[in-house]
């Protein structure tokens, strides 16, 4: 039998066997304290010399940091702290005695930790981040299921660019032609809406950006959503409902994790729809008042987003960017065709863009103009253009960057901690 530490509240007074790793060990004379982690939680196992046989006592002294162990004992409540449980050891087995563990208690630099990512993943903070990430994924699936979206899987090997040709990873495998790793599944789920109405995908995407910032990964997980008969306004309502739902779910299910991460939860509690809105033009005005020299038709940079999102206590939709800084598929604003019907959703507390979305160009003639203006290969885009020939409908969608959302909700400085094995411009290992 195996019990999990997370079950301890209902096991008080009973014998339990847990299987895990010793993440801290110390002994003082006749008592050994083994901090055990089993994946579901953390607990202190207390081994008292005169209450166990000699073999067990000697094993308790032999356990090294990160040794794998099976521990049996009686579950007790901590005498002073509610919600804290202990295991009074009756027997102990060492599965593998660990060699001297390279990650110590002293502070390590980020490069050392990233080089040892395969081990660093075990740290309580990293455990907490992956558990929050998991809840965000589950909440996303739940929200879509409850709101009539189905999951449609997009391909990763593609013949064309979705977001921009400068950031493509090239594959030389297919004879006589180049293929690329997907930057976003959007174009494919646009095809699927004429079959299923509303859908989303969720998978790894690749950006060969030469960006070394705290927000950029070269491989990250994107969730794209797309819905038929939804306009720009409706698109933003879907996003704010989804994000509010995700944040609420994390607050409900990840209290232990957020406490380990020392995340201030007050700002998260304010993340309730409706969110704030401003146009790109309004954002530029505010930024100039704050001393920026940003031009009317410039894209917002990371620093601009930081300034804006430190001014508000909820996420902000920045709408209607200049068409020239955005992707070819975005529909022009009929009131001023220099701009597009898009929105970037910026997370508060200085985090910045977590979602990019727009209403899509649904007119064949307009879209082919855009393909040509962007110098995209018409032949490879023929299937996408076809969608505008056979029952084209107004439609909109968006994509979120999972790591950006995890980073914001966990209150982390850099996205590299949010993904189990980060890929950055200068990092492919471990
Ligand atoms: O804004 P992006 O480039 O939008 C698209 O790819 C659209 N096709 C999505 C759609 O409409 N279906 O990327 C979407 C999100 C960004 O808002 C950001 O959160 C994240 O993906 N993202 C990155 N995350 C980590 N590292 C990078 N290099 C990222 N680039 C974008
Ligand atoms: Mg974007």
GROMACS .gro file of C-alpha atoms and ligand atoms in nm:
model
  462
    1UNK     CA    1   0.000   0.000   0.000
    2UNK     CA    2   0.108   0.357  -0.063
    3UNK     CA    3  -0.049   0.669   0.079
    4UNK     CA    4   0.011   1.025  -0.035
    5UNK     CA    5   0.111   1.315   0.186
    6UNK     CA    6  -0.186   1.510   0.051
    7UNK     CA    7  -0.414   1.254   0.220
    8UNK     CA    8  -0.264   1.307   0.566
    9UNK     CA    9  -0.545   1.527   0.703
   10UNK     CA   10  -0.774   1.223   0.686
   11UNK     CA   11  -0.512   0.974   0.810
   12UNK     CA   12  -0.431   1.117   1.155
   13UNK     CA   13  -0.367   0.836   1.406
   14UNK     CA   14  -0.329   0.575   1.133
   15UNK     CA   15  -0.029   0.401   0.985
   16UNK     CA   16   0.078   0.528   0.644
   17UNK     CA   17   0.351   0.436   0.397
   18UNK     CA   18   0.487   0.708   0.173
   19UNK     CA   19   0.733   0.680  -0.114
   20UNK     CA   20   0.946   0.976  -0.209
   21UNK     CA   21   1.267   1.170  -0.161
   22UNK     CA   22   1.443   1.320   0.139
   23UNK     CA   23   1.488   1.688   0.060
   24UNK     CA   24   1.633   1.775   0.397
   25UNK     CA   25   1.787   1.562   0.672
   26UNK     CA   26   1.921   1.640   1.016
   27UNK     CA   27   1.965   1.454   1.339
   28UNK     CA   28   2.016   1.567   1.693
   29UNK     CA   29   2.140   1.292   1.921
   30UNK     CA   30   1.857   1.049   1.953
   31UNK     CA   31   1.614   1.195   1.695
   32UNK     CA   32   1.647   1.211   1.317
   33UNK     CA   33   1.429   1.447   1.112
   34UNK     CA   34   1.373   1.357   0.749
   35UNK     CA   35   1.184   1.606   0.531
   36UNK     CA   36   1.009   1.394   0.272
   37UNK     CA   37   0.859   1.500  -0.060
   38UNK     CA   38   0.635   1.258  -0.249
   39UNK     CA   39   0.504   1.478  -0.531
   40UNK     CA   40   0.172   1.542  -0.360
   41UNK     CA   41   0.324   1.743  -0.074
   42UNK     CA   42   0.591   1.777   0.191
   43UNK     CA   43   0.610   1.626   0.539
   44UNK     CA   44   0.854   1.585   0.825
   45UNK     CA   45   0.921   1.225   0.925
   46UNK     CA   46   1.045   1.195   1.283
   47UNK     CA   47   1.257   0.894   1.376
   48UNK     CA   48   1.325   0.843   1.747
   49UNK     CA   49   1.611   0.607   1.829
   50UNK     CA   50   1.450   0.428   2.121
   51UNK     CA   51   1.120   0.376   1.936
   52UNK     CA   52   1.257   0.194   1.631
   53UNK     CA   53   1.475  -0.111   1.579
   54UNK     CA   54   1.845  -0.069   1.523
   55UNK     CA   55   1.830  -0.131   1.147
   56UNK     CA   56   1.574   0.147   1.100
   57UNK     CA   57   1.771   0.390   1.318
   58UNK     CA   58   2.094   0.326   1.127
   59UNK     CA   59   1.915   0.376   0.797
   60UNK     CA   60   1.771   0.706   0.919
   61UNK     CA   61   2.125   0.828   0.988
   62UNK     CA   62   2.243   0.702   0.651
   63UNK     CA   63   1.986   0.891   0.440
   64UNK     CA   64   2.147   1.166   0.232
   65UNK     CA   65   1.990   1.465   0.063
   66UNK     CA   66   1.767   1.350  -0.227
   67UNK     CA   67   1.792   0.980  -0.144
   68UNK     CA   68   1.479   0.795  -0.246
   69UNK     CA   69   1.301   0.629   0.044
   70UNK     CA   70   0.993   0.439   0.157
   71UNK     CA   71   0.884   0.550   0.502
   72UNK     CA   72   0.617   0.392   0.721
   73UNK     CA   73   0.488   0.554   1.038
   74UNK     CA   74   0.194   0.695   1.230
   75UNK     CA   75   0.043   1.019   1.099
   76UNK     CA   76   0.019   1.287   1.369
   77UNK     CA   77  -0.093   1.646   1.382
   78UNK     CA   78   0.177   1.900   1.459
   79UNK     CA   79   0.146   2.003   1.827
   80UNK     CA   80   0.167   2.376   1.747
   81UNK     CA   81   0.054   2.431   1.389
   82UNK     CA   82  -0.285   2.344   1.243
   83UNK     CA   83  -0.270   2.198   0.890
   84UNK     CA   84   0.080   2.063   0.957
   85UNK     CA   85   0.122   1.689   0.988
   86UNK     CA   86   0.412   1.464   1.075
   87UNK     CA   87   0.499   1.101   1.032
   88UNK     CA   88   0.630   0.919   1.342
   89UNK     CA   89   0.857   0.664   1.177
   90UNK     CA   90   0.822   0.293   1.248
   91UNK     CA   91   1.023   0.162   0.954
   92UNK     CA   92   1.236   0.297   0.675
   93UNK     CA   93   1.375   0.163   0.350
   94UNK     CA   94   1.636   0.336   0.133
   95UNK     CA   95   1.568   0.276  -0.237
   96UNK     CA   96   1.878   0.460  -0.357
   97UNK     CA   97   2.125   0.648  -0.147
   98UNK     CA   98   2.191   0.972  -0.334
   99UNK     CA   99   2.540   1.097  -0.409
  100UNK     CA  100   2.629   1.442  -0.284
  101UNK     CA  101   2.356   1.667  -0.426
  102UNK     CA  102   2.485   1.959  -0.634
  103UNK     CA  103   2.209   2.202  -0.541
  104UNK     CA  104   2.268   2.314  -0.185
  105UNK     CA  105   2.087   2.548   0.047
  106UNK     CA  106   2.305   2.843  -0.046
  107UNK     CA  107   2.195   3.083  -0.319
  108UNK     CA  108   2.280   2.972  -0.670
  109UNK     CA  109   2.290   3.193  -0.979
  110UNK     CA  110   2.030   3.146  -1.257
  111UNK     CA  111   2.281   2.990  -1.499
  112UNK     CA  112   2.382   2.724  -1.249
  113UNK     CA  113   2.017   2.646  -1.176
  114UNK     CA  114   1.927   2.631  -1.545
  115UNK     CA  115   2.224   2.404  -1.620
  116UNK     CA  116   2.085   2.179  -1.347
  117UNK     CA  117   1.722   2.220  -1.451
  118UNK     CA  118   1.671   1.841  -1.441
  119UNK     CA  119   1.740   1.861  -1.065
  120UNK     CA  120   1.618   2.214  -0.993
  121UNK     CA  121   1.266   2.103  -1.098
  122UNK     CA  122   1.246   1.929  -0.757
  123UNK     CA  123   1.276   2.253  -0.556
  124UNK     CA  124   0.954   2.350  -0.374
  125UNK     CA  125   0.926   2.672  -0.576
  126UNK     CA  126   0.954   2.478  -0.903
  127UNK     CA  127   0.707   2.218  -0.781
  128UNK     CA  128   0.465   2.502  -0.701
  129UNK     CA  129   0.507   2.665  -1.044
  130UNK     CA  130   0.439   2.340  -1.231
  131UNK     CA  131   0.131   2.276  -1.019
  132UNK     CA  132  -0.005   2.623  -1.096
  133UNK     CA  133   0.073   2.568  -1.465
  134UNK     CA  134  -0.122   2.242  -1.452
  135UNK     CA  135  -0.426   2.415  -1.297
  136UNK     CA  136  -0.416   2.687  -1.564
  137UNK     CA  137  -0.420   2.418  -1.834
  138UNK     CA  138  -0.706   2.229  -1.666
  139UNK     CA  139  -0.907   2.550  -1.614
  140UNK     CA  140  -0.861   2.638  -1.981
  141UNK     CA  141  -0.996   2.302  -2.097
  142UNK     CA  142  -1.286   2.329  -1.850
  143UNK     CA  143  -1.385   2.679  -1.957
  144UNK     CA  144  -1.384   2.587  -2.325
  145UNK     CA  145  -1.582   2.270  -2.265
  146UNK     CA  146  -1.844   2.468  -2.074
  147UNK     CA  147  -1.865   2.733  -2.347
  148UNK     CA  148  -1.916   2.521  -2.659
  149UNK     CA  149  -1.559   2.513  -2.786
  150UNK     CA  150  -1.403   2.183  -2.886
  151UNK     CA  151  -1.033   2.105  -2.910
  152UNK     CA  152  -0.886   2.081  -3.259
  153UNK     CA  153  -0.518   1.990  -3.287
  154UNK     CA  154  -0.314   2.195  -3.534
  155UNK     CA  155  -0.004   2.066  -3.711
  156UNK     CA  156   0.347   2.163  -3.606
  157UNK     CA  157   0.514   2.110  -3.944
  158UNK     CA  158   0.381   2.375  -4.180
  159UNK     CA  159   0.460   2.511  -4.525
  160UNK     CA  160   0.401   2.875  -4.431
  161UNK     CA  161   0.433   3.153  -4.174
  162UNK     CA  162   0.146   3.251  -3.948
  163UNK     CA  163   0.295   3.546  -3.763
  164UNK     CA  164   0.591   3.672  -3.963
  165UNK     CA  165   0.859   3.531  -4.185
  166UNK     CA  166   1.156   3.660  -3.981
  167UNK     CA  167   1.090   3.429  -3.687
  168UNK     CA  168   1.062   3.095  -3.865
  169UNK     CA  169   1.250   2.777  -3.778
  170UNK     CA  170   1.334   2.605  -4.105
  171UNK     CA  171   1.322   2.228  -4.157
  172UNK     CA  172   1.506   2.069  -4.447
  173UNK     CA  173   1.344   1.732  -4.475
  174UNK     CA  174   1.077   1.748  -4.741
  175UNK     CA  175   1.230   1.703  -5.083
  176UNK     CA  176   1.276   2.017  -5.285
  177UNK     CA  177   1.089   2.235  -5.042
  178UNK     CA  178   1.125   2.399  -4.709
  179UNK     CA  179   0.900   2.341  -4.414
  180UNK     CA  180   0.873   2.540  -4.093
  181UNK     CA  181   0.788   2.480  -3.731
  182UNK     CA  182   0.452   2.633  -3.641
  183UNK     CA  183   0.441   2.978  -3.482
  184UNK     CA  184   0.069   2.945  -3.402
  185UNK     CA  185  -0.206   2.706  -3.505
  186UNK     CA  186  -0.444   2.991  -3.580
  187UNK     CA  187  -0.476   2.951  -3.956
  188UNK     CA  188  -0.569   2.585  -3.916
  189UNK     CA  189  -0.832   2.638  -3.652
  190UNK     CA  190  -0.978   2.911  -3.872
  191UNK     CA  191  -1.045   2.632  -4.122
  192UNK     CA  192  -1.199   2.415  -3.852
  193UNK     CA  193  -1.462   2.668  -3.738
  194UNK     CA  194  -1.663   2.604  -4.056
  195UNK     CA  195  -1.687   2.246  -3.932
  196UNK     CA  196  -1.720   2.281  -3.554
  197UNK     CA  197  -1.813   2.647  -3.498
  198UNK     CA  198  -1.588   2.721  -3.203
  199UNK     CA  199  -1.257   2.554  -3.124
  200UNK     CA  200  -0.916   2.584  -2.963
  201UNK     CA  201  -0.577   2.422  -2.993
  202UNK     CA  202  -0.303   2.391  -2.734
  203UNK     CA  203   0.053   2.297  -2.810
  204UNK     CA  204   0.415   2.396  -2.851
  205UNK     CA  205   0.501   2.673  -3.098
  206UNK     CA  206   0.836   2.805  -3.211
  207UNK     CA  207   0.978   3.152  -3.262
  208UNK     CA  208   1.327   3.204  -3.396
  209UNK     CA  209   1.329   3.553  -3.250
  210UNK     CA  210   1.662   3.701  -3.160
  211UNK     CA  211   1.507   3.835  -2.839
  212UNK     CA  212   1.677   3.790  -2.507
  213UNK     CA  213   1.415   3.926  -2.272
  214UNK     CA  214   1.242   3.800  -1.962
  215UNK     CA  215   0.927   3.740  -2.173
  216UNK     CA  216   1.065   3.543  -2.466
  217UNK     CA  217   1.121   3.173  -2.519
  218UNK     CA  218   1.208   3.014  -2.852
  219UNK     CA  219   0.973   2.723  -2.780
  220UNK     CA  220   0.658   2.791  -2.580
  221UNK     CA  221   0.303   2.666  -2.538
  222UNK     CA  222   0.025   2.854  -2.708
  223UNK     CA  223  -0.348   2.815  -2.682
  224UNK     CA  224  -0.525   2.951  -2.990
  225UNK     CA  225  -0.903   2.992  -2.987
  226UNK     CA  226  -1.126   3.075  -3.281
  227UNK     CA  227  -1.502   3.135  -3.310
  228UNK     CA  228  -1.737   3.179  -3.607
  229UNK     CA  229  -1.983   3.470  -3.599
  230UNK     CA  230  -1.790   3.650  -3.326
  231UNK     CA  231  -1.671   4.007  -3.384
  232UNK     CA  232  -1.392   4.210  -3.225
  233UNK     CA  233  -1.604   4.302  -2.920
  234UNK     CA  234  -1.725   3.947  -2.865
  235UNK     CA  235  -1.368   3.825  -2.897
  236UNK     CA  236  -1.256   4.040  -2.604
  237UNK     CA  237  -1.551   3.924  -2.392
  238UNK     CA  238  -1.448   3.562  -2.443
  239UNK     CA  239  -1.092   3.647  -2.337
  240UNK     CA  240  -1.188   3.829  -2.018
  241UNK     CA  241  -1.425   3.550  -1.915
  242UNK     CA  242  -1.157   3.289  -1.974
  243UNK     CA  243  -0.882   3.479  -1.789
  244UNK     CA  244  -1.107   3.561  -1.491
  245UNK     CA  245  -1.203   3.194  -1.469
  246UNK     CA  246  -0.840   3.080  -1.478
  247UNK     CA  247  -0.729   3.322  -1.205
  248UNK     CA  248  -1.023   3.227  -0.984
  249UNK     CA  249  -0.942   2.858  -1.029
  250UNK     CA  250  -0.579   2.910  -0.927
  251UNK     CA  251  -0.685   3.107  -0.618
  252UNK     CA  252  -0.922   2.825  -0.524
  253UNK     CA  253  -0.691   2.530  -0.585
  254UNK     CA  254  -0.333   2.652  -0.538
  255UNK     CA  255  -0.314   2.815  -0.195
  256UNK     CA  256  -0.016   2.603  -0.085
  257UNK     CA  257   0.164   2.676  -0.410
  258UNK     CA  258   0.102   3.052  -0.401
  259UNK     CA  259   0.226   3.065  -0.041
  260UNK     CA  260   0.547   2.880  -0.130
  261UNK     CA  261   0.597   3.136  -0.407
  262UNK     CA  262   0.515   3.420  -0.165
  263UNK     CA  263   0.274   3.556  -0.425
  264UNK     CA  264   0.076   3.861  -0.310
  265UNK     CA  265  -0.279   3.745  -0.381
  266UNK     CA  266  -0.457   4.081  -0.350
  267UNK     CA  267  -0.384   4.187  -0.711
  268UNK     CA  268  -0.504   3.848  -0.837
  269UNK     CA  269  -0.835   3.879  -0.651
  270UNK     CA  270  -0.908   4.194  -0.854
  271UNK     CA  271  -0.883   4.009  -1.185
  272UNK     CA  272  -1.256   3.994  -1.253
  273UNK     CA  273  -1.430   4.081  -1.585
  274UNK     CA  274  -1.489   4.340  -1.724
  275UNK     CA  275  -1.129   4.446  -1.789
  276UNK     CA  276  -1.011   4.792  -1.896
  277UNK     CA  277  -0.997   4.904  -2.257
  278UNK     CA  278  -0.797   5.168  -2.440
  279UNK     CA  279  -0.712   5.214  -2.806
  280UNK     CA  280  -0.356   5.206  -2.931
  281UNK     CA  281  -0.389   5.583  -2.995
  282UNK     CA  282  -0.494   5.639  -2.632
  283UNK     CA  283  -0.207   5.424  -2.509
  284UNK     CA  284   0.040   5.632  -2.713
  285UNK     CA  285  -0.101   5.950  -2.560
  286UNK     CA  286  -0.060   5.815  -2.205
  287UNK     CA  287   0.293   5.694  -2.277
  288UNK     CA  288   0.395   6.034  -2.414
  289UNK     CA  289   0.255   6.201  -2.102
  290UNK     CA  290   0.482   5.966  -1.908
  291UNK     CA  291   0.781   6.092  -2.102
  292UNK     CA  292   0.806   5.831  -2.379
  293UNK     CA  293   0.904   5.938  -2.732
  294UNK     CA  294   0.695   5.663  -2.895
  295UNK     CA  295   0.558   5.749  -3.242
  296UNK     CA  296   0.188   5.740  -3.343
  297UNK     CA  297   0.228   5.431  -3.557
  298UNK     CA  298   0.482   5.243  -3.343
  299UNK     CA  299   0.421   4.905  -3.187
  300UNK     CA  300   0.426   4.901  -2.808
  301UNK     CA  301   0.753   4.770  -2.668
  302UNK     CA  302   0.795   4.566  -2.352
  303UNK     CA  303   0.886   4.879  -2.153
  304UNK     CA  304   0.575   5.061  -2.276
  305UNK     CA  305   0.359   4.769  -2.165
  306UNK     CA  306   0.527   4.770  -1.826
  307UNK     CA  307   0.452   5.140  -1.777
  308UNK     CA  308   0.086   5.100  -1.880
  309UNK     CA  309   0.014   4.793  -1.674
  310UNK     CA  310   0.165   4.940  -1.358
  311UNK     CA  311  -0.100   5.213  -1.378
  312UNK     CA  312  -0.405   4.984  -1.359
  313UNK     CA  313  -0.522   4.712  -1.123
  314UNK     CA  314  -0.679   4.481  -1.384
  315UNK     CA  315  -0.574   4.351  -1.725
  316UNK     CA  316  -0.602   4.604  -2.010
  317UNK     CA  317  -0.710   4.548  -2.368
  318UNK     CA  318  -0.513   4.773  -2.600
  319UNK     CA  319  -0.721   4.783  -2.919
  320UNK     CA  320  -0.684   4.889  -3.279
  321UNK     CA  321  -0.313   4.892  -3.353
  322UNK     CA  322  -0.176   5.039  -3.677
  323UNK     CA  323  -0.213   4.774  -3.947
  324UNK     CA  324   0.154   4.804  -4.042
  325UNK     CA  325   0.276   4.660  -3.710
  326UNK     CA  326   0.032   4.366  -3.708
  327UNK     CA  327  -0.020   4.040  -3.898
  328UNK     CA  328  -0.171   4.017  -4.247
  329UNK     CA  329  -0.488   3.834  -4.142
  330UNK     CA  330  -0.630   4.106  -3.914
  331UNK     CA  331  -0.943   4.284  -4.037
  332UNK     CA  332  -0.914   4.657  -4.096
  333UNK     CA  333  -1.121   4.892  -3.881
  334UNK     CA  334  -1.399   5.013  -4.112
  335UNK     CA  335  -1.395   5.351  -3.931
  336UNK     CA  336  -1.025   5.405  -4.003
  337UNK     CA  337  -0.852   5.148  -4.224
  338UNK     CA  338  -0.505   5.255  -4.106
  339UNK     CA  339  -0.587   5.049  -3.797
  340UNK     CA  340  -0.697   4.689  -3.740
  341UNK     CA  341  -0.970   4.529  -3.526
  342UNK     CA  342  -0.726   4.366  -3.287
  343UNK     CA  343  -0.651   4.363  -2.918
  344UNK     CA  344  -0.350   4.276  -2.709
  345UNK     CA  345  -0.440   4.184  -2.354
  346UNK     CA  346  -0.185   4.319  -2.107
  347UNK     CA  347  -0.157   4.166  -1.760
  348UNK     CA  348  -0.127   4.404  -1.464
  349UNK     CA  349   0.166   4.461  -1.226
  350UNK     CA  350   0.401   4.535  -1.513
  351UNK     CA  351   0.364   4.194  -1.681
  352UNK     CA  352   0.243   4.308  -2.023
  353UNK     CA  353   0.110   4.110  -2.320
  354UNK     CA  354  -0.039   3.771  -2.242
  355UNK     CA  355  -0.284   3.744  -2.535
  356UNK     CA  356  -0.287   3.860  -2.896
  357UNK     CA  357  -0.616   3.845  -3.085
  358UNK     CA  358  -0.825   4.000  -3.361
  359UNK     CA  359  -1.123   3.982  -3.586
  360UNK     CA  360  -1.002   3.816  -3.907
  361UNK     CA  361  -1.024   3.944  -4.263
  362UNK     CA  362  -1.313   3.744  -4.407
  363UNK     CA  363  -1.327   3.900  -4.756
  364UNK     CA  364  -1.137   3.718  -5.031
  365UNK     CA  365  -1.028   4.027  -5.227
  366UNK     CA  366  -0.907   4.213  -4.919
  367UNK     CA  367  -0.721   3.910  -4.788
  368UNK     CA  368  -0.537   3.842  -5.112
  369UNK     CA  369  -0.429   4.207  -5.117
  370UNK     CA  370  -0.283   4.161  -4.769
  371UNK     CA  371  -0.102   3.841  -4.865
  372UNK     CA  372   0.061   4.028  -5.153
  373UNK     CA  373   0.143   4.337  -4.945
  374UNK     CA  374   0.320   4.113  -4.694
  375UNK     CA  375   0.511   3.931  -4.971
  376UNK     CA  376   0.372   3.597  -4.860
  377UNK     CA  377   0.378   3.306  -5.106
  378UNK     CA  378   0.029   3.301  -5.256
  379UNK     CA  379   0.044   2.937  -5.351
  380UNK     CA  380   0.104   2.816  -4.994
  381UNK     CA  381  -0.179   3.036  -4.870
  382UNK     CA  382  -0.431   2.918  -5.130
  383UNK     CA  383  -0.605   2.684  -4.887
  384UNK     CA  384  -0.640   2.968  -4.635
  385UNK     CA  385  -0.779   3.197  -4.904
  386UNK     CA  386  -1.024   2.922  -5.003
  387UNK     CA  387  -1.193   2.963  -4.665
  388UNK     CA  388  -1.308   3.306  -4.786
  389UNK     CA  389  -1.466   3.151  -5.097
  390UNK     CA  390  -1.684   2.884  -4.944
  391UNK     CA  391  -1.917   3.021  -4.680
  392UNK     CA  392  -1.694   3.288  -4.531
  393UNK     CA  393  -1.826   3.432  -4.205
  394UNK     CA  394  -1.721   3.710  -3.970
  395UNK     CA  395  -1.496   3.544  -3.714
  396UNK     CA  396  -1.240   3.622  -3.449
  397UNK     CA  397  -0.985   3.452  -3.231
  398UNK     CA  398  -0.689   3.493  -3.005
  399UNK     CA  399  -0.385   3.312  -2.870
  400UNK     CA  400  -0.244   3.309  -2.521
  401UNK     CA  401   0.113   3.236  -2.421
  402UNK     CA  402   0.092   2.982  -2.140
  403UNK     CA  403   0.430   3.075  -1.993
  404UNK     CA  404   0.343   3.446  -1.982
  405UNK     CA  405   0.024   3.363  -1.790
  406UNK     CA  406   0.202   3.128  -1.551
  407UNK     CA  407   0.473   3.390  -1.492
  408UNK     CA  408   0.218   3.659  -1.414
  409UNK     CA  409  -0.004   3.447  -1.187
  410UNK     CA  410   0.297   3.306  -0.999
  411UNK     CA  411   0.456   3.652  -0.976
  412UNK     CA  412   0.784   3.548  -1.143
  413UNK     CA  413   1.036   3.780  -1.297
  414UNK     CA  414   1.133   3.563  -1.595
  415UNK     CA  415   0.934   3.316  -1.807
  416UNK     CA  416   1.220   3.065  -1.811
  417UNK     CA  417   1.103   2.922  -1.475
  418UNK     CA  418   0.749   2.858  -1.599
  419UNK     CA  419   0.826   2.577  -1.847
  420UNK     CA  420   0.987   2.251  -1.737
  421UNK     CA  421   1.273   2.265  -1.985
  422UNK     CA  422   1.315   2.617  -2.124
  423UNK     CA  423   1.451   2.674  -2.474
  424UNK     CA  424   1.606   3.015  -2.516
  425UNK     CA  425   1.826   3.170  -2.784
  426UNK     CA  426   2.129   3.052  -2.591
  427UNK     CA  427   1.992   2.742  -2.420
  428UNK     CA  428   1.902   2.401  -2.557
  429UNK     CA  429   2.005   2.191  -2.257
  430UNK     CA  430   1.921   1.999  -2.049
  431LIG     O1  431   0.074   3.774  -3.025
  431LIG     P1  432   0.109   3.643  -3.090
  431LIG     O2  433   0.228   3.641  -3.178
  431LIG     O3  434  -0.022   3.600  -3.167
  431LIG     C1  435  -0.035   3.491  -3.248
  431LIG     O4  436   0.049   3.408  -3.270
  431LIG     C2  437  -0.175   3.474  -3.302
  431LIG     N1  438  -0.170   3.386  -3.420
  431LIG     C3  439  -0.263   3.415  -3.195
  431LIG     C4  440  -0.406   3.400  -3.241
  431LIG     O5  441  -0.469   3.499  -3.273
  431LIG     N2  442  -0.457   3.278  -3.244
  431LIG     O6  443   0.130   3.533  -2.978
  431LIG     C5  444   0.026   3.505  -2.887
  431LIG     C6  445   0.079   3.506  -2.746
  431LIG     C7  446   0.136   3.639  -2.700
  431LIG     O7  447   0.035   3.726  -2.656
  431LIG     C8  448   0.228   3.597  -2.588
  431LIG     O8  449   0.153   3.574  -2.470
  431LIG     C9  450   0.279   3.464  -2.637
  431LIG     O9  451   0.188   3.415  -2.734
  431LIG     N3  452   0.412   3.476  -2.698
  431LIG    C10  453   0.527   3.432  -2.641
  431LIG     N4  454   0.550   3.374  -2.522
  431LIG    C11  455   0.679   3.339  -2.492
  431LIG     N5  456   0.781   3.360  -2.576
  431LIG    C12  457   0.763   3.420  -2.697
  431LIG     N6  458   0.867   3.436  -2.779
  431LIG    C13  459   0.631   3.458  -2.734
  431LIG     N7  460   0.576   3.516  -2.843
  431LIG    C14  461   0.444   3.525  -2.819
  432LIG    MG1  462   0.143   3.965  -2.999
   0.00000   0.00000   0.00000
